Amino acid sequence: MARVFSFMLEDLKSSFSRDLAAASSVRELLDLQSRYFGAKGAVKELFKQLKSLSAEEKKELGAAINPFSEAAQAELKEKLERVSAREDAEREARETIDVTLPSRPPRLGHLHPITIVRRELEQIFREMGYTIDPGPEVESDWYNFEALNFTPDHPARDTQDTFFVDVDKLLLRTHTSNVQIRSMERFQPPVKVLSAGRVFRRDEITMRRSPMFHQCEGLLVDKGIHIGHLRATLEHMVRRLFGSDAKMRMRPSYFPFTEPSAEVDMSCIFCKGKGCGTCSQTGWMEILGCGMVHPQVLRNVGIDPEQWSGFAFGLGIDRVAMLKFDIPNIRTLFENDLRVLQQF
Ligand code: PHE
């Protein structure tokens, strides 16, 4: 019996020598290692079969297997190191970096529809000599309300349901009209400013309304300014934004800080004026409020209304973006869905 095992061991030795000589890559050598010396390898198998032998024979054969196993593994390790060093060197020689290769161009992002409209508006008014000033989003009651002729208990405050920041009457501006006051305080007339930015109101979210939206405020104060200047300016703006056959209408309205006041509607592009959910069945979409600067507002900032007059308007950028880009629901603008944004 023991002789059979010593033949098996001899076989193993010679097949190992053959396989080792034949293996020429790290992959083959690692494979060889597990075939001979792994948990289920040939050497382990041989040990298992020794079980049937007597203790004496076991000892003798075991003593013959171990030196072979050690010597063979040392040989294998040595070749593995040699081959692996050679393969590394070959790989390095192959993988030269061509520093003259042009780099991949960075992927360009897209402008948000609101940014597109804002920039367009800024461009239109910059061409007419307006200064661009975004103004602060966190504002005091004075700039957002009081100086604009909203007395403390003025009912119009209710139409601009306000987010308060703290008890000192700091608030999130409900419109961009705060910039009217700030600009007139800062510059002596003539004043021409355009201000675009975010505004906040405690409104329910609907197809057209969101608690955060965007406005663009225009203010012009000079000598002899009348409502004809306002109308011409708005018509120019609307034509630039929507093309020369865009339809707009002006309706009398009320704001505490303008007199007279008006609202401007565009015909609803979603239903072509027939009435739909987006325009509340009216066929029109309100895009801005405007009017002649109230004399009391001028007085509030130390400008003499006998000498100077002006107009102001506040336009809903989101509404304009919806009309321009055919977006029926305002929420689409704020969901940041890449499939939507990539279209612009
Ligand atoms: N601030 C007004 C609003 O938010 C719009 C407006 C601006 C009206 C300027 C008149 C003049 O509705």
Short mmCIF file of C-alpha atoms in Angstrom, two decimals, residues 168-327:
data_model
loop_
_atom_site.label_atom_id
_atom_site.label_comp_id
_atom_site.label_asym_id
_atom_site.label_seq_id
_atom_site.Cartn_x
_atom_site.Cartn_y
_atom_site.Cartn_z
CA ASP A 168 -38.04 92.57 14.26
CA LYS A 169 -40.17 92.58 11.14
CA LEU A 170 -37.47 91.18 8.89
CA LEU A 171 -39.24 89.33 6.12
CA LEU A 172 -38.72 87.56 2.82
CA ARG A 173 -39.59 90.17 0.24
CA THR A 174 -43.02 89.61 -1.28
CA HIS A 175 -42.11 91.46 -4.46
CA THR A 176 -39.10 93.12 -6.08
CA SER A 177 -40.62 96.56 -5.46
CA ASN A 178 -38.27 96.92 -2.47
CA VAL A 179 -35.62 97.79 -5.07
CA GLN A 180 -37.63 100.85 -6.12
CA ILE A 181 -37.10 102.41 -2.70
CA ARG A 182 -33.50 101.29 -2.38
CA SER A 183 -32.61 102.67 -5.82
CA MET A 184 -34.31 106.04 -5.29
CA GLU A 185 -32.57 106.39 -1.94
CA ARG A 186 -29.21 105.62 -3.50
CA PHE A 187 -29.38 107.58 -6.74
CA GLN A 188 -30.62 111.06 -7.39
CA PRO A 189 -33.12 111.18 -10.25
CA PRO A 190 -33.10 110.52 -13.11
CA VAL A 191 -33.22 106.86 -12.02
CA LYS A 192 -33.48 103.88 -14.35
CA VAL A 193 -33.15 100.46 -12.73
CA LEU A 194 -34.09 96.91 -13.50
CA SER A 195 -34.07 94.30 -10.79
CA ALA A 196 -34.72 90.58 -11.22
CA GLY A 197 -34.81 88.02 -8.43
CA ARG A 198 -36.69 85.71 -6.13
CA VAL A 199 -39.75 86.70 -4.14
CA PHE A 200 -41.77 84.79 -1.55
CA ARG A 201 -45.42 84.59 -0.55
CA ARG A 202 -47.35 82.18 1.62
CA ASP A 203 -49.41 80.88 -1.29
CA GLU A 204 -50.78 77.45 -1.99
CA ILE A 205 -49.07 75.69 -4.89
CA THR A 206 -51.27 75.65 -8.00
CA MET A 207 -50.65 75.44 -11.73
CA ARG A 208 -49.65 79.13 -11.75
CA ARG A 209 -48.62 79.84 -8.19
CA SER A 210 -45.71 78.82 -6.04
CA PRO A 211 -44.60 80.18 -2.63
CA MET A 212 -41.28 81.14 -4.25
CA PHE A 213 -41.28 82.75 -7.65
CA HIS A 214 -39.38 85.36 -9.65
CA GLN A 215 -40.08 88.95 -10.50
CA CYS A 216 -38.45 91.57 -12.59
CA GLU A 217 -38.93 95.15 -11.43
CA GLY A 218 -38.45 98.19 -13.61
CA LEU A 219 -38.37 101.76 -12.37
CA LEU A 220 -37.88 104.99 -14.25
CA VAL A 221 -37.99 108.43 -12.61
CA ASP A 222 -37.29 111.54 -14.66
CA LYS A 223 -38.83 114.86 -15.65
CA GLY A 224 -42.11 114.75 -17.56
CA ILE A 225 -42.62 110.98 -17.44
CA HIS A 226 -46.24 109.95 -18.16
CA ILE A 227 -48.21 106.78 -18.70
CA GLY A 228 -47.47 106.83 -22.45
CA HIS A 229 -43.81 106.16 -21.64
CA LEU A 230 -44.88 103.20 -19.50
CA ARG A 231 -47.07 101.71 -22.20
CA ALA A 232 -44.43 102.15 -24.90
CA THR A 233 -41.76 100.58 -22.71
CA LEU A 234 -43.94 97.57 -21.91
CA GLU A 235 -44.95 97.08 -25.54
CA HIS A 236 -41.34 97.16 -26.59
CA MET A 237 -40.49 94.59 -23.91
CA VAL A 238 -43.37 92.28 -24.85
CA ARG A 239 -42.48 92.39 -28.54
CA ARG A 240 -38.87 91.60 -27.78
CA LEU A 241 -39.90 88.71 -25.55
CA PHE A 242 -42.69 87.17 -27.61
CA GLY A 243 -42.36 88.51 -31.14
CA SER A 244 -44.05 91.39 -32.95
CA ASP A 245 -47.54 89.86 -33.10
CA ALA A 246 -47.80 89.07 -29.36
CA LYS A 247 -51.11 90.20 -27.89
CA MET A 248 -51.16 92.09 -24.61
CA ARG A 249 -53.84 94.07 -22.79
CA MET A 250 -53.73 96.60 -19.98
CA ARG A 251 -56.41 96.57 -17.27
CA PRO A 252 -56.93 99.18 -14.55
CA SER A 253 -55.83 97.83 -11.19
CA TYR A 254 -54.71 98.93 -7.76
CA PHE A 255 -51.37 99.01 -5.93
CA PRO A 256 -50.71 101.29 -2.95
CA PHE A 257 -47.46 102.55 -4.49
CA THR A 258 -48.67 103.48 -7.99
CA GLU A 259 -51.40 105.82 -9.18
CA PRO A 260 -52.91 105.08 -11.60
CA SER A 261 -52.17 101.34 -11.59
CA ALA A 262 -52.67 98.66 -14.20
CA GLU A 263 -52.15 95.00 -14.85
CA VAL A 264 -50.91 93.56 -18.12
CA ASP A 265 -52.13 90.23 -19.51
CA MET A 266 -50.83 88.14 -22.39
CA SER A 267 -53.22 85.95 -24.32
CA CYS A 268 -52.89 82.38 -23.03
CA ILE A 269 -50.82 80.32 -25.43
CA PHE A 270 -52.01 77.02 -24.00
CA CYS A 271 -55.64 77.44 -25.07
CA LYS A 272 -55.12 80.23 -27.63
CA GLY A 273 -57.45 82.42 -25.57
CA LYS A 274 -60.27 79.88 -25.28
CA GLY A 275 -59.86 79.29 -21.52
CA CYS A 276 -58.04 76.46 -19.74
CA GLY A 277 -56.71 75.35 -16.35
CA THR A 278 -53.50 77.29 -16.69
CA CYS A 279 -55.26 80.64 -17.27
CA SER A 280 -58.21 79.90 -14.95
CA GLN A 281 -60.57 79.79 -17.95
CA THR A 282 -60.02 83.48 -18.75
CA GLY A 283 -58.00 83.10 -21.95
CA TRP A 284 -55.45 85.57 -20.53
CA MET A 285 -52.45 85.25 -18.29
CA GLU A 286 -51.48 88.11 -16.03
CA ILE A 287 -47.77 88.77 -16.36
CA LEU A 288 -47.20 92.08 -14.65
CA GLY A 289 -48.45 94.92 -12.47
CA CYS A 290 -47.48 98.50 -13.17
CA GLY A 291 -48.36 102.14 -12.75
CA MET A 292 -47.12 105.67 -12.22
CA VAL A 293 -45.04 106.01 -9.06
CA HIS A 294 -47.31 107.36 -6.31
CA PRO A 295 -46.36 110.93 -5.23
CA GLN A 296 -46.28 109.77 -1.61
CA VAL A 297 -43.65 107.15 -2.48
CA LEU A 298 -41.49 109.83 -4.05
CA ARG A 299 -41.92 111.97 -0.96
CA ASN A 300 -40.96 108.99 1.25
CA VAL A 301 -37.52 108.96 -0.33
CA GLY A 302 -37.12 112.73 -0.49
CA ILE A 303 -37.91 113.27 -4.17
CA ASP A 304 -40.14 116.23 -5.03
CA PRO A 305 -43.21 114.93 -6.94
CA GLU A 306 -43.77 118.43 -8.36
CA GLN A 307 -40.49 118.11 -10.24
CA TRP A 308 -40.16 114.45 -10.94
CA SER A 309 -42.47 111.65 -12.01
CA GLY A 310 -41.93 108.03 -12.89
CA PHE A 311 -43.34 104.64 -13.73
CA ALA A 312 -42.72 101.20 -12.30
CA PHE A 313 -43.64 97.67 -13.23
CA GLY A 314 -43.19 94.23 -11.70
CA LEU A 315 -43.23 91.27 -14.06
CA GLY A 316 -43.63 87.57 -13.19
CA ILE A 317 -40.60 85.90 -14.77
CA ASP A 318 -42.00 82.41 -14.16
CA ARG A 319 -45.21 83.26 -16.03
CA VAL A 320 -43.22 84.61 -18.94
CA ALA A 321 -41.02 81.49 -19.01
CA MET A 322 -44.16 79.32 -19.01
CA LEU A 323 -45.66 81.22 -21.94
CA LYS A 324 -42.42 81.37 -23.87
CA PHE A 325 -41.45 77.75 -23.48
CA ASP A 326 -44.89 76.17 -23.42
CA ILE A 327 -44.74 74.97 -19.81
#
